[in-house]
Amino acid sequence: MKKFNKNFMLGSATAAHQVEGNNIYNDCWVEENLKHSLYDEPSLDAVDHYNRYKEDIRLLKESGLNTYRFSIEWSRIQSERDLWNHKEIEHYRDVINCCLDNGITPIVTMFHFSSPKWLISMGGWENPEVISLFAEYCRRVVSELGDIMEYVCTINEANMRMFISEILKTIGAKQDAQVGINLDSSNADAAGIEASEAFGLKFPEQPHTFVSPCTPEGDIIVMKAHEAARDAMKAECPHLKIGITLTVHNVIAVDGGEENAHAEWDTEFLHYLPYIQHDDFLGVQCYTRKRFNKKGLMPYAEGVPLTQMGYEECPEAVAGAVRDIAKNFKGDIIVTENGIATADDHVRSHFIEKATDGIKECIDDGIPVKGYIYWSLLDNFEWQKGYSMTFGLIGVDRKTQTRYPKESLYELGSFI
Ligand code: BGC
């Protein structure tokens, strides 16, 4: 089998709230612990990565992988608007240094879905003030840690809020009270009141968390926050390579579905182009495909394999999405997330093999793909679905926090 060359960034990813544990100052923590919570369970200690990062990075290194993408938790650094916690910046200095000591390239994400509670209480991601607040948080972090950083993602899946709005429009549901999508509206009012109160808002005003639906203005606020943060970090540390990450599908037109497919691609990707033109790279995150015919989104064909998440298992999707992106985005591309939630590690290995074969073909065709980062390094807290989804290359017994590396970890590590 053809391998990636040694400069290629091959690795795996986590996100602070999903693995660290006890992120008590963020909006997810608040919402996980509401009586009418839409989360299946609270994150609690998660997989204790905050204390066990050394072991996790060591396992990643031993597998042969060379890159670790993780995120800094904003609510740890700035737990109140006027409270900057230097000790937490030092924690992330240790994490980055641990990567470097192990010969691992860190890709640092400044924001991965969880916001400080105080930010949501002041209008969250619909309040234009978030633009300068986010830029200042990023600037402060790189003013301390920039000299040991190289790759930075500003915002994870900057288009996630828009996706949620689109889904809600399609199902005609009431705007959701809490994080994510509430398909069950039976207790929506009680949940809505509780969610408002938890953030000190006046019902019916709802918290504008990062994973709640957005207005068209809110969609652009996110992109402006990205630009402001990128410029502030560049001014502080010109050597940093800075990009954003977007979640996309491999959007496919079938039997005259071109117009519908194009409209979807514009919503998912094209309309963001003006805001990412000056970035050093684009982080592409893709998990599956969507097929459109003349009537619209096509249902899954009978019997297609689905992942634990309920969407089509489609390892070819990521390469398809990268090819589509490369038609309009001419900079470097890093696949910052791709993966599968499955209980069967053979299925995972097979998925990774096919997905990475597709990426190698993209590279052979001249598309500048600089890295492939599997989601996720560890089985972890999958937001509203709690700990039931197993994406990880490493399993975890959360009672003892013992790590159990899976075969797929070593398989991916052998591809370089
Ligand atoms: C997110 C992760 C999430 C993963 C799997 C991505 O959308 O960045 O936080 O766990 O998908 O659902």
CSV table of C-alpha atoms and ligand atoms in Angstrom, one decimal:
chain,number,residue,atom,x,y,z
A,1,MET,CA,0.0,0.0,0.0
A,2,LYS,CA,1.2,3.5,-0.9
A,3,LYS,CA,2.1,5.6,2.2
A,4,PHE,CA,1.9,9.3,2.9
A,5,ASN,CA,5.3,11.1,2.7
A,6,LYS,CA,6.9,12.0,6.0
A,7,ASN,CA,6.0,15.7,5.8
A,8,PHE,CA,2.3,14.9,5.7
A,9,MET,CA,0.5,15.6,8.9
A,10,LEU,CA,-1.2,12.4,9.9
A,11,GLY,CA,-2.9,12.4,13.3
A,12,SER,CA,-6.0,12.5,15.4
A,13,ALA,CA,-8.1,15.1,17.2
A,14,THR,CA,-10.0,15.9,20.3
A,15,ALA,CA,-11.9,18.9,21.6
A,16,ALA,CA,-11.6,20.3,25.1
A,17,HIS,CA,-15.1,19.9,26.4
A,18,GLN,CA,-15.4,16.4,25.0
A,19,VAL,CA,-12.4,15.0,26.7
A,20,GLU,CA,-11.0,17.2,29.5
A,21,GLY,CA,-13.7,16.9,32.2
A,22,ASN,CA,-15.1,19.5,34.6
A,23,ASN,CA,-15.3,22.5,32.2
A,24,ILE,CA,-17.7,24.0,34.7
A,25,TYR,CA,-17.6,27.6,33.4
A,26,ASN,CA,-19.0,26.9,29.9
A,27,ASP,CA,-22.5,26.9,28.4
A,28,CYS,CA,-22.5,23.1,27.7
A,29,TRP,CA,-21.9,22.4,31.4
A,30,VAL,CA,-24.9,24.6,32.3
A,31,GLU,CA,-27.2,23.0,29.7
A,32,GLU,CA,-26.1,19.4,30.5
A,33,ASN,CA,-27.1,19.9,34.1
A,34,LEU,CA,-30.6,21.4,33.5
A,35,LYS,CA,-33.7,19.5,34.7
A,36,HIS,CA,-35.0,19.5,31.1
A,37,SER,CA,-31.6,19.0,29.6
A,38,LEU,CA,-31.5,17.8,26.0
A,39,TYR,CA,-28.2,16.0,26.7
A,40,ASP,CA,-28.5,12.3,27.3
A,41,GLU,CA,-26.0,12.6,30.2
A,42,PRO,CA,-23.6,15.2,31.6
A,43,SER,CA,-20.0,15.3,30.7
A,44,LEU,CA,-18.6,15.2,34.3
A,45,ASP,CA,-15.0,14.1,34.3
A,46,ALA,CA,-15.2,13.2,30.6
A,47,VAL,CA,-12.1,11.1,29.9
A,48,ASP,CA,-10.0,13.1,32.3
A,49,HIS,CA,-7.7,14.2,29.4
A,50,TYR,CA,-7.0,17.4,31.4
A,51,ASN,CA,-4.9,15.2,33.7
A,52,ARG,CA,-4.0,12.4,31.4
A,53,TYR,CA,-2.9,14.3,28.3
A,54,LYS,CA,0.6,13.0,28.6
A,55,GLU,CA,-0.5,9.3,28.4
A,56,ASP,CA,-2.8,10.1,25.5
A,57,ILE,CA,-0.1,12.0,23.5
A,58,ARG,CA,2.4,9.2,24.2
A,59,LEU,CA,-0.1,6.6,22.8
A,60,LEU,CA,-0.6,8.8,19.7
A,61,LYS,CA,3.2,9.0,19.2
A,62,GLU,CA,3.8,5.3,19.8
A,63,SER,CA,1.3,4.5,17.0
A,64,GLY,CA,3.5,6.4,14.5
A,65,LEU,CA,1.1,9.4,14.1
A,66,ASN,CA,2.8,12.8,13.9
A,67,THR,CA,0.1,15.3,14.6
A,68,TYR,CA,-2.4,16.1,17.4
A,69,ARG,CA,-5.3,18.5,17.0
A,70,PHE,CA,-6.8,19.6,20.2
A,71,SER,CA,-8.6,22.7,21.5
A,72,ILE,CA,-8.1,25.4,24.1
A,73,GLU,CA,-11.2,25.9,26.3
A,74,TRP,CA,-12.0,29.6,26.3
A,75,SER,CA,-14.0,29.3,29.5
A,76,ARG,CA,-10.9,28.1,31.4
A,77,ILE,CA,-8.8,31.0,30.2
A,78,GLN,CA,-11.5,33.6,30.7
A,79,SER,CA,-13.9,32.2,33.3
A,80,GLU,CA,-15.4,35.7,33.8
A,81,ARG,CA,-15.3,38.5,31.4
A,82,ASP,CA,-12.7,40.3,33.5
A,83,LEU,CA,-11.0,37.2,34.9
A,84,TRP,CA,-8.0,35.8,32.9
A,85,ASN,CA,-6.6,32.6,34.4
A,86,HIS,CA,-2.9,32.5,33.8
A,87,LYS,CA,-2.6,29.1,35.3
A,88,GLU,CA,-4.8,27.7,32.6
A,89,ILE,CA,-2.7,29.2,29.9
A,90,GLU,CA,0.2,27.4,31.5
A,91,HIS,CA,-1.7,24.2,31.3
A,92,TYR,CA,-2.0,24.5,27.6
A,93,ARG,CA,1.7,25.4,27.4
A,94,ASP,CA,2.4,22.1,29.0
A,95,VAL,CA,0.2,20.3,26.5
A,96,ILE,CA,1.9,21.9,23.5
A,97,ASN,CA,5.3,21.2,24.9
A,98,CYS,CA,4.4,17.6,25.5
A,99,CYS,CA,3.5,17.4,21.8
A,100,LEU,CA,6.8,19.0,20.8
A,101,ASP,CA,8.8,16.8,23.2
A,102,ASN,CA,7.3,13.8,21.5
A,103,GLY,CA,7.9,15.0,18.0
A,104,ILE,CA,4.2,15.7,17.4
A,105,THR,CA,3.0,18.7,15.5
A,106,PRO,CA,0.2,20.4,17.5
A,107,ILE,CA,-2.8,21.9,15.6
A,108,VAL,CA,-4.4,24.2,18.2
A,109,THR,CA,-8.1,25.0,17.8
A,110,MET,CA,-9.0,28.2,19.7
A,111,PHE,CA,-12.8,27.5,19.8
A,112,HIS,CA,-14.6,24.1,19.6
A,113,PHE,CA,-18.3,24.7,20.3
A,114,SER,CA,-18.2,25.4,24.0
A,115,SER,CA,-18.4,29.1,25.0
A,116,PRO,CA,-17.9,30.8,28.4
A,117,LYS,CA,-21.2,31.1,30.2
A,118,TRP,CA,-20.8,34.9,30.6
A,119,LEU,CA,-20.6,35.3,26.8
A,120,ILE,CA,-24.0,33.5,26.3
A,121,SER,CA,-25.5,35.7,29.0
A,122,MET,CA,-24.6,38.8,27.0
A,123,GLY,CA,-26.2,37.6,23.8
A,124,GLY,CA,-23.7,34.9,22.7
A,125,TRP,CA,-23.0,34.4,19.0
A,126,GLU,CA,-25.7,36.8,17.8
A,127,ASN,CA,-24.1,39.7,19.7
A,128,PRO,CA,-21.6,41.5,17.4
A,129,GLU,CA,-19.5,42.1,20.5
A,130,VAL,CA,-18.3,38.5,20.3
A,131,ILE,CA,-16.1,39.5,17.3
A,132,SER,CA,-13.8,41.7,19.4
A,133,LEU,CA,-14.1,39.5,22.5
A,134,PHE,CA,-13.1,36.4,20.6
A,135,ALA,CA,-10.2,38.2,18.9
A,136,GLU,CA,-8.9,39.5,22.3
A,137,TYR,CA,-9.0,36.0,23.8
A,138,CYS,CA,-7.1,34.6,20.8
A,139,ARG,CA,-4.6,37.4,20.9
A,140,ARG,CA,-3.9,36.9,24.6
A,141,VAL,CA,-3.3,33.2,24.2
A,142,VAL,CA,-0.8,33.6,21.3
A,143,SER,CA,0.9,36.5,23.1
A,144,GLU,CA,1.8,33.9,25.7
A,145,LEU,CA,2.1,30.6,23.7
A,146,GLY,CA,2.6,31.8,20.1
A,147,ASP,CA,6.3,31.1,20.1
A,148,ILE,CA,5.6,27.3,20.5
A,149,MET,CA,2.6,27.2,18.2
A,150,GLU,CA,2.5,26.8,14.4
A,151,TYR,CA,-0.9,25.7,13.2
A,152,VAL,CA,-4.0,27.4,14.5
A,153,CYS,CA,-7.7,26.8,13.7
A,154,THR,CA,-9.8,29.8,14.9
A,155,ILE,CA,-13.3,28.3,15.0
A,156,ASN,CA,-14.3,24.7,14.7
A,157,GLU,CA,-17.0,24.2,12.1
A,158,ALA,CA,-17.8,27.8,11.7
A,159,ASN,CA,-20.9,26.9,9.6
A,160,MET,CA,-22.4,24.6,12.3
A,161,ARG,CA,-24.9,27.3,13.4
A,162,MET,CA,-26.2,27.7,9.9
A,163,PHE,CA,-26.5,23.9,9.5
A,164,ILE,CA,-28.7,23.7,12.6
A,165,SER,CA,-30.9,26.6,11.3
A,166,GLU,CA,-31.3,24.8,8.0
A,167,ILE,CA,-32.3,21.5,9.7
A,168,LEU,CA,-34.8,23.2,11.9
A,169,LYS,CA,-36.3,25.0,8.8
A,170,THR,CA,-36.6,21.7,7.1
A,171,ILE,CA,-38.4,19.9,9.9
A,172,GLY,CA,-40.4,23.0,10.7
A,173,ALA,CA,-39.6,22.7,14.4
A,174,LYS,CA,-39.8,25.5,16.9
A,175,GLN,CA,-36.5,27.2,17.5
A,176,ASP,CA,-34.8,25.1,20.1
A,177,ALA,CA,-34.3,26.2,23.7
A,178,GLN,CA,-30.9,24.6,24.2
A,179,VAL,CA,-27.9,23.3,22.5
A,180,GLY,CA,-28.6,21.5,19.3
A,181,ILE,CA,-31.9,20.3,17.9
A,182,ASN,CA,-34.9,19.4,19.9
A,183,LEU,CA,-37.1,17.1,17.9
A,184,ASP,CA,-39.4,16.5,20.9
A,185,SER,CA,-41.3,19.7,21.6
A,186,SER,CA,-43.5,18.2,24.4
A,187,ASN,CA,-41.7,20.0,27.1
A,188,ALA,CA,-40.3,22.8,24.9
A,189,ASP,CA,-41.8,25.6,27.0
A,190,ALA,CA,-40.6,24.4,30.3
A,191,ALA,CA,-37.2,23.7,28.8
A,192,GLY,CA,-37.1,27.1,27.2
A,193,ILE,CA,-37.9,28.9,30.4
A,194,GLU,CA,-35.3,26.9,32.3
A,195,ALA,CA,-32.6,27.6,29.6
A,196,SER,CA,-33.4,31.3,29.6
A,197,GLU,CA,-33.1,31.5,33.3
A,198,ALA,CA,-29.9,29.6,33.5
A,199,PHE,CA,-28.2,32.3,31.5
A,200,GLY,CA,-30.0,35.2,33.2
A,201,LEU,CA,-32.0,35.9,30.1
A,202,LYS,CA,-35.7,36.9,30.0
A,203,PHE,CA,-37.9,34.2,28.5
A,204,PRO,CA,-38.7,33.9,25.6
A,205,GLU,CA,-35.2,35.1,24.7
A,206,GLN,CA,-33.1,32.0,24.2
A,207,PRO,CA,-29.4,31.4,24.7
A,208,HIS,CA,-27.4,31.9,21.5
A,209,THR,CA,-24.8,29.2,22.0
A,210,PHE,CA,-22.6,28.2,19.2
A,211,VAL,CA,-24.7,25.1,18.6
A,212,SER,CA,-28.0,26.8,18.4
A,213,PRO,CA,-29.7,28.1,15.2
A,214,CYS,CA,-28.5,31.4,13.8
A,215,THR,CA,-29.9,34.4,11.9
A,216,PRO,CA,-28.2,35.3,8.6
A,217,GLU,CA,-26.4,38.1,10.5
A,218,GLY,CA,-25.3,35.6,13.1
A,219,ASP,CA,-23.8,33.4,10.4
A,220,ILE,CA,-21.7,36.4,9.3
A,221,ILE,CA,-20.8,37.4,12.9
A,222,VAL,CA,-19.0,34.1,13.2
A,223,MET,CA,-17.0,34.7,10.0
A,224,LYS,CA,-16.1,38.2,11.2
A,225,ALA,CA,-15.0,36.8,14.5
A,226,HIS,CA,-12.7,34.5,12.6
A,227,GLU,CA,-11.2,37.3,10.5
A,228,ALA,CA,-10.7,39.5,13.6
A,229,ALA,CA,-9.1,36.7,15.5
A,230,ARG,CA,-6.8,35.7,12.6
A,231,ASP,CA,-5.7,39.3,12.1
A,232,ALA,CA,-5.1,39.9,15.9
A,233,MET,CA,-3.0,36.6,16.1
A,234,LYS,CA,-1.0,37.4,13.0
A,235,ALA,CA,-0.2,40.9,14.3
A,236,GLU,CA,1.1,39.3,17.5
A,237,CYS,CA,2.8,36.3,15.8
A,238,PRO,CA,3.3,36.6,12.0
A,239,HIS,CA,4.8,33.1,11.8
A,240,LEU,CA,1.5,31.3,12.7
A,241,LYS,CA,-0.4,29.4,10.0
A,242,ILE,CA,-4.0,30.2,10.7
A,243,GLY,CA,-7.2,28.8,9.2
A,244,ILE,CA,-10.8,28.0,10.0
A,245,THR,CA,-12.6,24.7,9.9
A,246,LEU,CA,-15.9,24.1,8.0
A,247,THR,CA,-18.1,21.0,8.1
A,248,VAL,CA,-19.2,19.9,4.7
A,249,HIS,CA,-20.9,17.0,3.0
A,250,ASN,CA,-19.9,15.4,-0.3
A,251,VAL,CA,-22.8,17.0,-2.2
A,252,ILE,CA,-23.8,14.9,-5.2
A,253,ALA,CA,-26.3,15.7,-7.9
A,254,VAL,CA,-28.3,12.8,-9.3
A,255,ASP,CA,-30.8,12.7,-12.2
A,256,GLY,CA,-31.2,16.5,-12.8
A,257,GLY,CA,-30.5,17.5,-9.2
A,258,GLU,CA,-27.7,20.0,-10.1
A,259,GLU,CA,-29.6,23.0,-9.1
A,260,ASN,CA,-30.5,21.6,-5.6
A,261,ALA,CA,-27.0,20.3,-5.1
A,262,HIS,CA,-25.6,23.7,-6.1
A,263,ALA,CA,-27.9,25.5,-3.6
A,264,GLU,CA,-26.7,23.2,-0.9
A,265,TRP,CA,-23.1,23.7,-1.7
A,266,ASP,CA,-23.5,27.4,-1.7
A,267,THR,CA,-25.0,27.2,1.8
A,268,GLU,CA,-22.4,24.8,3.1
A,269,PHE,CA,-19.3,26.3,1.6
A,270,LEU,CA,-19.4,28.8,-1.3
A,271,HIS,CA,-20.8,31.8,0.5
A,272,TYR,CA,-18.0,31.7,3.1
A,273,LEU,CA,-15.3,32.1,0.5
A,274,PRO,CA,-14.9,35.9,0.9
A,275,TYR,CA,-14.0,35.4,4.6
A,276,ILE,CA,-11.4,32.7,4.2
A,277,GLN,CA,-9.4,34.0,1.2
A,278,HIS,CA,-6.6,35.4,3.3
A,279,ASP,CA,-6.2,32.3,5.4
A,280,ASP,CA,-3.1,30.1,5.4
A,281,PHE,CA,-5.2,26.9,5.1
A,282,LEU,CA,-8.7,25.5,5.3
A,283,GLY,CA,-9.7,22.8,7.7
A,284,VAL,CA,-12.1,20.5,6.0
A,285,GLN,CA,-14.4,18.2,8.1
A,286,CYS,CA,-16.5,15.7,6.4
A,287,TYR,CA,-18.3,12.6,7.6
A,288,THR,CA,-20.7,11.6,4.9
A,289,ARG,CA,-22.4,12.5,1.7
A,290,LYS,CA,-25.8,14.0,0.6
A,291,ARG,CA,-27.4,13.2,-2.7
A,292,PHE,CA,-29.9,15.6,-4.4
A,293,ASN,CA,-32.2,14.9,-7.3
A,294,LYS,CA,-34.8,17.2,-8.9
A,295,LYS,CA,-37.1,16.9,-5.9
A,296,GLY,CA,-34.4,17.7,-3.3
A,297,LEU,CA,-32.4,15.7,-0.7
A,298,MET,CA,-32.7,12.0,-1.5
A,299,PRO,CA,-33.5,9.5,1.3
A,300,TYR,CA,-30.9,6.7,1.9
A,301,ALA,CA,-31.3,3.7,-0.4
A,302,GLU,CA,-32.7,0.7,1.3
A,303,GLY,CA,-30.1,-1.3,3.3
A,304,VAL,CA,-27.2,1.2,3.1
A,305,PRO,CA,-24.9,0.8,6.1
A,306,LEU,CA,-25.4,3.6,8.7
A,307,THR,CA,-23.0,4.7,11.4
A,308,GLN,CA,-23.9,4.8,15.1
A,309,MET,CA,-24.8,8.5,14.4
A,310,GLY,CA,-27.5,7.4,12.0
A,311,TYR,CA,-26.0,8.7,8.8
A,312,GLU,CA,-24.7,6.9,5.8
A,313,GLU,CA,-21.3,5.2,6.2
A,314,CYS,CA,-19.4,6.7,3.3
A,315,PRO,CA,-15.6,6.7,3.4
A,316,GLU,CA,-15.3,8.1,-0.1
A,317,ALA,CA,-17.1,11.3,0.9
A,318,VAL,CA,-14.1,13.1,2.3
A,319,ALA,CA,-12.1,13.0,-0.9
A,320,GLY,CA,-15.2,14.0,-2.9
A,321,ALA,CA,-15.6,17.1,-0.6
A,322,VAL,CA,-11.9,18.0,-0.8
A,323,ARG,CA,-12.1,17.9,-4.7
A,324,ASP,CA,-15.1,20.1,-4.7
A,325,ILE,CA,-13.5,22.6,-2.3
A,326,ALA,CA,-10.3,22.7,-4.3
A,327,LYS,CA,-12.3,24.0,-7.3
A,328,ASN,CA,-12.8,27.3,-5.5
A,329,PHE,CA,-10.3,27.4,-2.6
A,330,LYS,CA,-6.7,27.5,-3.9
A,331,GLY,CA,-4.8,27.5,-0.6
A,332,ASP,CA,-3.6,24.5,1.5
A,333,ILE,CA,-6.2,22.0,2.8
A,334,ILE,CA,-6.0,20.0,6.0
A,335,VAL,CA,-8.6,17.4,6.6
A,336,THR,CA,-9.1,18.4,10.3
A,337,GLU,CA,-11.8,15.8,10.9
A,338,ASN,CA,-13.1,12.6,9.3
A,339,GLY,CA,-14.1,9.5,11.1
A,340,ILE,CA,-16.7,7.0,12.0
A,341,ALA,CA,-18.7,6.1,15.1
A,342,THR,CA,-18.8,2.3,15.2
A,343,ALA,CA,-18.6,-0.4,17.8
A,344,ASP,CA,-16.7,-2.6,15.2
A,345,ASP,CA,-13.0,-1.6,15.0
A,346,HIS,CA,-12.6,-3.6,11.7
A,347,VAL,CA,-15.2,-1.3,10.2
A,348,ARG,CA,-13.3,1.7,11.4
A,349,SER,CA,-10.0,0.4,10.0
A,350,HIS,CA,-11.7,-0.3,6.6
A,351,PHE,CA,-13.3,3.2,6.7
A,352,ILE,CA,-9.9,4.9,7.4
A,353,GLU,CA,-8.1,2.9,4.7
A,354,LYS,CA,-10.7,3.9,2.1
A,355,ALA,CA,-10.9,7.5,3.2
A,356,THR,CA,-7.1,8.0,3.2
A,357,ASP,CA,-6.8,6.2,-0.2
A,358,GLY,CA,-9.1,8.9,-1.5
A,359,ILE,CA,-6.9,11.6,0.0
A,360,LYS,CA,-3.8,10.1,-1.5
A,361,GLU,CA,-5.5,10.3,-4.9
A,362,CYS,CA,-6.3,14.0,-4.3
A,363,ILE,CA,-2.6,14.6,-3.6
A,364,ASP,CA,-1.5,12.7,-6.7
A,365,ASP,CA,-3.9,14.9,-8.7
A,366,GLY,CA,-2.1,18.0,-7.4
A,367,ILE,CA,-4.6,19.1,-4.7
A,368,PRO,CA,-2.5,20.6,-1.8
A,369,VAL,CA,-3.8,18.4,1.0
A,370,LYS,CA,-1.3,18.8,3.9
A,371,GLY,CA,-2.8,16.6,6.5
A,372,TYR,CA,-5.5,14.0,7.5
A,373,ILE,CA,-6.7,14.1,11.1
A,374,TYR,CA,-8.9,11.3,12.3
A,375,TRP,CA,-11.8,12.1,14.6
A,376,SER,CA,-11.3,11.1,17.4
A,377,LEU,CA,-8.2,10.0,19.3
A,378,LEU,CA,-10.4,8.8,22.2
A,379,ASP,CA,-13.9,7.6,22.7
A,380,ASN,CA,-15.4,10.7,24.2
A,381,PHE,CA,-18.4,12.9,25.1
A,382,GLU,CA,-20.4,13.2,21.8
A,383,TRP,CA,-22.3,16.3,22.9
A,384,GLN,CA,-26.1,15.6,23.3
A,385,LYS,CA,-25.5,11.9,22.7
A,386,GLY,CA,-23.3,11.6,25.7
A,387,TYR,CA,-20.8,8.8,25.8
A,388,SER,CA,-22.8,6.4,23.6
A,389,MET,CA,-20.9,7.1,20.3
A,390,THR,CA,-17.6,5.4,19.8
A,391,PHE,CA,-15.5,7.3,17.3
A,392,GLY,CA,-12.2,6.7,19.1
A,393,LEU,CA,-8.9,5.1,18.1
A,394,ILE,CA,-8.5,4.5,21.8
A,395,GLY,CA,-11.3,3.2,24.0
A,396,VAL,CA,-11.7,4.4,27.6
A,397,ASP,CA,-13.2,2.7,30.7
A,398,ARG,CA,-14.6,5.8,32.4
A,399,LYS,CA,-14.8,4.1,35.8
A,400,THR,CA,-11.1,3.7,36.0
A,401,GLN,CA,-10.1,6.0,33.1
A,402,THR,CA,-8.0,3.2,31.7
A,403,ARG,CA,-7.0,3.6,28.0
A,404,TYR,CA,-7.5,0.7,25.5
A,405,PRO,CA,-5.8,1.4,22.2
A,406,LYS,CA,-7.6,-0.2,19.3
A,407,GLU,CA,-6.0,-1.9,16.3
A,408,SER,CA,-7.2,1.1,14.1
A,409,LEU,CA,-4.8,3.4,16.0
A,410,TYR,CA,-1.8,1.4,14.9
A,411,GLU,CA,-3.2,0.8,11.4
A,412,LEU,CA,-3.6,4.6,10.8
A,413,GLY,CA,-0.1,5.2,12.4
A,414,SER,CA,1.4,2.8,9.9
A,415,PHE,CA,0.3,4.8,6.9
A,416,ILE,CA,3.2,7.1,7.1
B,1,BGC,C1,-17.3,18.0,15.7
B,1,BGC,C2,-17.0,17.1,16.9
B,1,BGC,C3,-17.9,15.9,16.9
B,1,BGC,C4,-17.8,15.1,15.6
B,1,BGC,C5,-18.6,13.9,15.5
B,1,BGC,C6,-17.8,17.3,14.5
B,1,BGC,O1,-18.9,17.9,14.0
B,1,BGC,O2,-16.3,18.9,15.5
B,1,BGC,O3,-17.0,17.8,18.0
B,1,BGC,O4,-17.7,15.1,18.0
B,1,BGC,O5,-18.2,16.0,14.5
B,1,BGC,O6,-19.9,14.1,15.5
